Protein backbone atom coordinates (compact mmCIF):
# COMPACT_ATOMS: atom_id res chain seq x y z
CA UNK A 1 0.00 0.00 0.00
CA UNK A 2 1.39 3.38 -0.97
CA UNK A 3 0.89 6.41 1.22
CA UNK A 4 0.48 9.57 -0.79
CA UNK A 5 1.50 13.00 0.28
CA UNK A 6 -1.60 15.20 0.72
CA UNK A 7 -0.05 17.80 -1.60
CA UNK A 8 0.57 15.22 -4.34
CA UNK A 9 -2.28 15.19 -6.85
CA UNK A 10 -4.12 11.89 -7.28
CA UNK A 11 -3.56 10.09 -10.54
CA UNK A 12 -6.67 9.22 -12.60
CA UNK A 13 -5.92 5.53 -12.09
CA UNK A 14 -6.27 5.88 -8.30
CA UNK A 15 -9.05 8.34 -7.46
CA UNK A 16 -9.44 9.57 -3.92
CA UNK A 17 -11.47 7.28 -1.70
CA UNK A 18 -14.80 8.75 -0.64
CA UNK A 19 -14.99 10.05 2.90
CA UNK A 20 -16.63 7.68 5.40
CA UNK A 21 -19.66 9.96 5.58
CA UNK A 22 -20.06 9.67 1.80
CA UNK A 23 -19.92 5.88 2.03
CA UNK A 24 -22.45 5.87 4.87
CA UNK A 25 -24.79 8.17 2.93
CA UNK A 26 -24.47 5.95 -0.14
CA UNK A 27 -25.21 2.84 1.91
CA UNK A 28 -28.32 4.51 3.33
CA UNK A 29 -29.50 5.36 -0.18
CA UNK A 30 -28.89 1.79 -1.34
CA UNK A 31 -30.78 0.42 1.67
CA UNK A 32 -33.65 2.82 0.94
CA UNK A 33 -33.74 1.73 -2.71
CA UNK A 34 -33.79 -1.92 -1.72
CA UNK A 35 -36.64 -1.33 0.72
CA UNK A 36 -38.51 0.76 -1.84
CA UNK A 37 -38.34 -2.00 -4.43
CA UNK A 38 -39.43 -4.63 -1.91
CA UNK A 39 -42.48 -2.50 -1.11
CA UNK A 40 -43.07 -1.75 -4.80
CA UNK A 41 -43.13 -5.43 -5.72
CA UNK A 42 -45.45 -6.18 -2.80
CA UNK A 43 -47.89 -3.50 -3.92
CA UNK A 44 -47.78 -4.71 -7.52
CA UNK A 45 -48.54 -8.25 -6.39
CA UNK A 46 -51.48 -7.10 -4.26
CA UNK A 47 -52.95 -4.33 -6.41
CA UNK A 48 -52.65 -5.22 -10.06
CA UNK A 49 -55.59 -2.99 -11.01
CA UNK A 50 -55.85 0.64 -10.15
CA UNK A 51 -52.26 0.98 -9.02
CA UNK A 52 -51.37 4.66 -8.71
CA UNK A 53 -48.54 6.74 -7.34
CA UNK A 54 -50.97 7.92 -4.67
CA UNK A 55 -51.55 4.33 -3.51
CA UNK A 56 -47.82 3.61 -3.55
CA UNK A 57 -47.22 6.75 -1.52
CA UNK A 58 -49.87 5.71 1.04
CA UNK A 59 -48.36 2.21 1.24
CA UNK A 60 -44.89 3.60 1.90
CA UNK A 61 -46.29 5.97 4.53
CA UNK A 62 -47.84 3.01 6.31
CA UNK A 63 -44.72 0.86 5.99
CA UNK A 64 -42.28 3.51 7.19
CA UNK A 65 -44.54 4.36 10.12
CA UNK A 66 -44.66 0.67 11.04
CA UNK A 67 -40.88 0.31 10.63
CA UNK A 68 -40.41 3.27 12.96
CA UNK A 69 -42.95 1.97 15.48
CA UNK A 70 -41.47 -1.55 15.61
CA UNK A 71 -37.84 -0.48 15.36
CA UNK A 72 -37.32 -2.89 12.45
CA UNK A 73 -35.12 -0.34 10.66
CA UNK A 74 -32.61 2.21 11.85
CA UNK A 75 -33.91 5.80 12.05
CA UNK A 76 -31.42 6.93 9.41
CA UNK A 77 -32.62 4.15 7.07
CA UNK A 78 -36.21 5.29 7.53
CA UNK A 79 -35.17 8.88 6.82
CA UNK A 80 -33.38 7.74 3.66
CA UNK A 81 -36.48 5.83 2.55
CA UNK A 82 -38.71 8.85 3.22
CA UNK A 83 -36.28 11.07 1.29
CA UNK A 84 -36.42 8.67 -1.64
CA UNK A 85 -40.21 8.57 -1.39
CA UNK A 86 -40.35 12.37 -1.48
CA UNK A 87 -38.16 12.51 -4.57
CA UNK A 88 -39.96 9.75 -6.45
CA UNK A 89 -43.60 10.04 -5.47
CA UNK A 90 -44.31 13.59 -4.34
mmCIF file with all atom_site columns, C-alpha atoms in Angstrom:
data_model
loop_
_atom_site.group_PDB
_atom_site.id
_atom_site.type_symbol
_atom_site.label_atom_id
_atom_site.label_alt_id
_atom_site.label_comp_id
_atom_site.label_asym_id
_atom_site.label_entity_id
_atom_site.label_seq_id
_atom_site.pdbx_PDB_ins_code
_atom_site.Cartn_x
_atom_site.Cartn_y
_atom_site.Cartn_z
_atom_site.occupancy
_atom_site.B_iso_or_equiv
_atom_site.pdbx_formal_charge
_atom_site.auth_seq_id
_atom_site.auth_comp_id
_atom_site.auth_asym_id
_atom_site.auth_atom_id
_atom_site.pdbx_PDB_model_num
ATOM 1  C CA . UNK A 1 1  ? 0.000   0.000  0.000   1.00 0.00 ? 1  UNK A CA 1
ATOM 2  C CA . UNK A 1 2  ? 1.390   3.381  -0.974  1.00 0.00 ? 2  UNK A CA 1
ATOM 3  C CA . UNK A 1 3  ? 0.890   6.407  1.223   1.00 0.00 ? 3  UNK A CA 1
ATOM 4  C CA . UNK A 1 4  ? 0.481   9.570  -0.794  1.00 0.00 ? 4  UNK A CA 1
ATOM 5  C CA . UNK A 1 5  ? 1.496   12.999 0.284   1.00 0.00 ? 5  UNK A CA 1
ATOM 6  C CA . UNK A 1 6  ? -1.605  15.203 0.716   1.00 0.00 ? 6  UNK A CA 1
ATOM 7  C CA . UNK A 1 7  ? -0.048  17.796 -1.602  1.00 0.00 ? 7  UNK A CA 1
ATOM 8  C CA . UNK A 1 8  ? 0.568   15.224 -4.340  1.00 0.00 ? 8  UNK A CA 1
ATOM 9  C CA . UNK A 1 9  ? -2.284  15.186 -6.853  1.00 0.00 ? 9  UNK A CA 1
ATOM 10 C CA . UNK A 1 10 ? -4.115  11.893 -7.285  1.00 0.00 ? 10 UNK A CA 1
ATOM 11 C CA . UNK A 1 11 ? -3.556  10.090 -10.541 1.00 0.00 ? 11 UNK A CA 1
ATOM 12 C CA . UNK A 1 12 ? -6.668  9.223  -12.600 1.00 0.00 ? 12 UNK A CA 1
ATOM 13 C CA . UNK A 1 13 ? -5.921  5.526  -12.087 1.00 0.00 ? 13 UNK A CA 1
ATOM 14 C CA . UNK A 1 14 ? -6.268  5.881  -8.299  1.00 0.00 ? 14 UNK A CA 1
ATOM 15 C CA . UNK A 1 15 ? -9.048  8.342  -7.464  1.00 0.00 ? 15 UNK A CA 1
ATOM 16 C CA . UNK A 1 16 ? -9.436  9.565  -3.921  1.00 0.00 ? 16 UNK A CA 1
ATOM 17 C CA . UNK A 1 17 ? -11.470 7.285  -1.699  1.00 0.00 ? 17 UNK A CA 1
ATOM 18 C CA . UNK A 1 18 ? -14.796 8.753  -0.636  1.00 0.00 ? 18 UNK A CA 1
ATOM 19 C CA . UNK A 1 19 ? -14.993 10.049 2.899   1.00 0.00 ? 19 UNK A CA 1
ATOM 20 C CA . UNK A 1 20 ? -16.631 7.681  5.398   1.00 0.00 ? 20 UNK A CA 1
ATOM 21 C CA . UNK A 1 21 ? -19.657 9.960  5.576   1.00 0.00 ? 21 UNK A CA 1
ATOM 22 C CA . UNK A 1 22 ? -20.063 9.669  1.795   1.00 0.00 ? 22 UNK A CA 1
ATOM 23 C CA . UNK A 1 23 ? -19.920 5.879  2.027   1.00 0.00 ? 23 UNK A CA 1
ATOM 24 C CA . UNK A 1 24 ? -22.450 5.868  4.868   1.00 0.00 ? 24 UNK A CA 1
ATOM 25 C CA . UNK A 1 25 ? -24.793 8.167  2.927   1.00 0.00 ? 25 UNK A CA 1
ATOM 26 C CA . UNK A 1 26 ? -24.467 5.952  -0.140  1.00 0.00 ? 26 UNK A CA 1
ATOM 27 C CA . UNK A 1 27 ? -25.210 2.844  1.911   1.00 0.00 ? 27 UNK A CA 1
ATOM 28 C CA . UNK A 1 28 ? -28.319 4.507  3.328   1.00 0.00 ? 28 UNK A CA 1
ATOM 29 C CA . UNK A 1 29 ? -29.501 5.357  -0.182  1.00 0.00 ? 29 UNK A CA 1
ATOM 30 C CA . UNK A 1 30 ? -28.888 1.788  -1.343  1.00 0.00 ? 30 UNK A CA 1
ATOM 31 C CA . UNK A 1 31 ? -30.775 0.424  1.665   1.00 0.00 ? 31 UNK A CA 1
ATOM 32 C CA . UNK A 1 32 ? -33.652 2.823  0.939   1.00 0.00 ? 32 UNK A CA 1
ATOM 33 C CA . UNK A 1 33 ? -33.740 1.734  -2.708  1.00 0.00 ? 33 UNK A CA 1
ATOM 34 C CA . UNK A 1 34 ? -33.788 -1.919 -1.720  1.00 0.00 ? 34 UNK A CA 1
ATOM 35 C CA . UNK A 1 35 ? -36.640 -1.334 0.722   1.00 0.00 ? 35 UNK A CA 1
ATOM 36 C CA . UNK A 1 36 ? -38.506 0.762  -1.839  1.00 0.00 ? 36 UNK A CA 1
ATOM 37 C CA . UNK A 1 37 ? -38.338 -1.998 -4.429  1.00 0.00 ? 37 UNK A CA 1
ATOM 38 C CA . UNK A 1 38 ? -39.428 -4.627 -1.906  1.00 0.00 ? 38 UNK A CA 1
ATOM 39 C CA . UNK A 1 39 ? -42.476 -2.502 -1.113  1.00 0.00 ? 39 UNK A CA 1
ATOM 40 C CA . UNK A 1 40 ? -43.072 -1.751 -4.799  1.00 0.00 ? 40 UNK A CA 1
ATOM 41 C CA . UNK A 1 41 ? -43.128 -5.431 -5.723  1.00 0.00 ? 41 UNK A CA 1
ATOM 42 C CA . UNK A 1 42 ? -45.454 -6.184 -2.802  1.00 0.00 ? 42 UNK A CA 1
ATOM 43 C CA . UNK A 1 43 ? -47.891 -3.501 -3.924  1.00 0.00 ? 43 UNK A CA 1
ATOM 44 C CA . UNK A 1 44 ? -47.785 -4.708 -7.523  1.00 0.00 ? 44 UNK A CA 1
ATOM 45 C CA . UNK A 1 45 ? -48.535 -8.246 -6.389  1.00 0.00 ? 45 UNK A CA 1
ATOM 46 C CA . UNK A 1 46 ? -51.481 -7.099 -4.265  1.00 0.00 ? 46 UNK A CA 1
ATOM 47 C CA . UNK A 1 47 ? -52.947 -4.334 -6.412  1.00 0.00 ? 47 UNK A CA 1
ATOM 48 C CA . UNK A 1 48 ? -52.653 -5.223 -10.057 1.00 0.00 ? 48 UNK A CA 1
ATOM 49 C CA . UNK A 1 49 ? -55.585 -2.986 -11.012 1.00 0.00 ? 49 UNK A CA 1
ATOM 50 C CA . UNK A 1 50 ? -55.851 0.645  -10.148 1.00 0.00 ? 50 UNK A CA 1
ATOM 51 C CA . UNK A 1 51 ? -52.260 0.976  -9.018  1.00 0.00 ? 51 UNK A CA 1
ATOM 52 C CA . UNK A 1 52 ? -51.374 4.656  -8.713  1.00 0.00 ? 52 UNK A CA 1
ATOM 53 C CA . UNK A 1 53 ? -48.538 6.738  -7.342  1.00 0.00 ? 53 UNK A CA 1
ATOM 54 C CA . UNK A 1 54 ? -50.968 7.917  -4.665  1.00 0.00 ? 54 UNK A CA 1
ATOM 55 C CA . UNK A 1 55 ? -51.546 4.332  -3.507  1.00 0.00 ? 55 UNK A CA 1
ATOM 56 C CA . UNK A 1 56 ? -47.824 3.609  -3.546  1.00 0.00 ? 56 UNK A CA 1
ATOM 57 C CA . UNK A 1 57 ? -47.223 6.747  -1.517  1.00 0.00 ? 57 UNK A CA 1
ATOM 58 C CA . UNK A 1 58 ? -49.870 5.705  1.038   1.00 0.00 ? 58 UNK A CA 1
ATOM 59 C CA . UNK A 1 59 ? -48.360 2.212  1.236   1.00 0.00 ? 59 UNK A CA 1
ATOM 60 C CA . UNK A 1 60 ? -44.890 3.600  1.896   1.00 0.00 ? 60 UNK A CA 1
ATOM 61 C CA . UNK A 1 61 ? -46.291 5.970  4.532   1.00 0.00 ? 61 UNK A CA 1
ATOM 62 C CA . UNK A 1 62 ? -47.844 3.006  6.306   1.00 0.00 ? 62 UNK A CA 1
ATOM 63 C CA . UNK A 1 63 ? -44.715 0.859  5.990   1.00 0.00 ? 63 UNK A CA 1
ATOM 64 C CA . UNK A 1 64 ? -42.278 3.507  7.185   1.00 0.00 ? 64 UNK A CA 1
ATOM 65 C CA . UNK A 1 65 ? -44.544 4.365  10.120  1.00 0.00 ? 65 UNK A CA 1
ATOM 66 C CA . UNK A 1 66 ? -44.660 0.667  11.035  1.00 0.00 ? 66 UNK A CA 1
ATOM 67 C CA . UNK A 1 67 ? -40.882 0.307  10.631  1.00 0.00 ? 67 UNK A CA 1
ATOM 68 C CA . UNK A 1 68 ? -40.409 3.266  12.957  1.00 0.00 ? 68 UNK A CA 1
ATOM 69 C CA . UNK A 1 69 ? -42.949 1.972  15.480  1.00 0.00 ? 69 UNK A CA 1
ATOM 70 C CA . UNK A 1 70 ? -41.474 -1.546 15.613  1.00 0.00 ? 70 UNK A CA 1
ATOM 71 C CA . UNK A 1 71 ? -37.838 -0.479 15.363  1.00 0.00 ? 71 UNK A CA 1
ATOM 72 C CA . UNK A 1 72 ? -37.322 -2.893 12.453  1.00 0.00 ? 72 UNK A CA 1
ATOM 73 C CA . UNK A 1 73 ? -35.123 -0.344 10.664  1.00 0.00 ? 73 UNK A CA 1
ATOM 74 C CA . UNK A 1 74 ? -32.610 2.208  11.846  1.00 0.00 ? 74 UNK A CA 1
ATOM 75 C CA . UNK A 1 75 ? -33.912 5.799  12.054  1.00 0.00 ? 75 UNK A CA 1
ATOM 76 C CA . UNK A 1 76 ? -31.422 6.928  9.415   1.00 0.00 ? 76 UNK A CA 1
ATOM 77 C CA . UNK A 1 77 ? -32.619 4.149  7.065   1.00 0.00 ? 77 UNK A CA 1
ATOM 78 C CA . UNK A 1 78 ? -36.210 5.287  7.535   1.00 0.00 ? 78 UNK A CA 1
ATOM 79 C CA . UNK A 1 79 ? -35.170 8.885  6.823   1.00 0.00 ? 79 UNK A CA 1
ATOM 80 C CA . UNK A 1 80 ? -33.380 7.743  3.664   1.00 0.00 ? 80 UNK A CA 1
ATOM 81 C CA . UNK A 1 81 ? -36.483 5.827  2.546   1.00 0.00 ? 81 UNK A CA 1
ATOM 82 C CA . UNK A 1 82 ? -38.712 8.847  3.223   1.00 0.00 ? 82 UNK A CA 1
ATOM 83 C CA . UNK A 1 83 ? -36.282 11.074 1.290   1.00 0.00 ? 83 UNK A CA 1
ATOM 84 C CA . UNK A 1 84 ? -36.416 8.669  -1.644  1.00 0.00 ? 84 UNK A CA 1
ATOM 85 C CA . UNK A 1 85 ? -40.208 8.571  -1.394  1.00 0.00 ? 85 UNK A CA 1
ATOM 86 C CA . UNK A 1 86 ? -40.352 12.372 -1.485  1.00 0.00 ? 86 UNK A CA 1
ATOM 87 C CA . UNK A 1 87 ? -38.157 12.512 -4.572  1.00 0.00 ? 87 UNK A CA 1
ATOM 88 C CA . UNK A 1 88 ? -39.961 9.754  -6.455  1.00 0.00 ? 88 UNK A CA 1
ATOM 89 C CA . UNK A 1 89 ? -43.598 10.040 -5.470  1.00 0.00 ? 89 UNK A CA 1
ATOM 90 C CA . UNK A 1 90 ? -44.312 13.594 -4.335  1.00 0.00 ? 90 UNK A CA 1
#
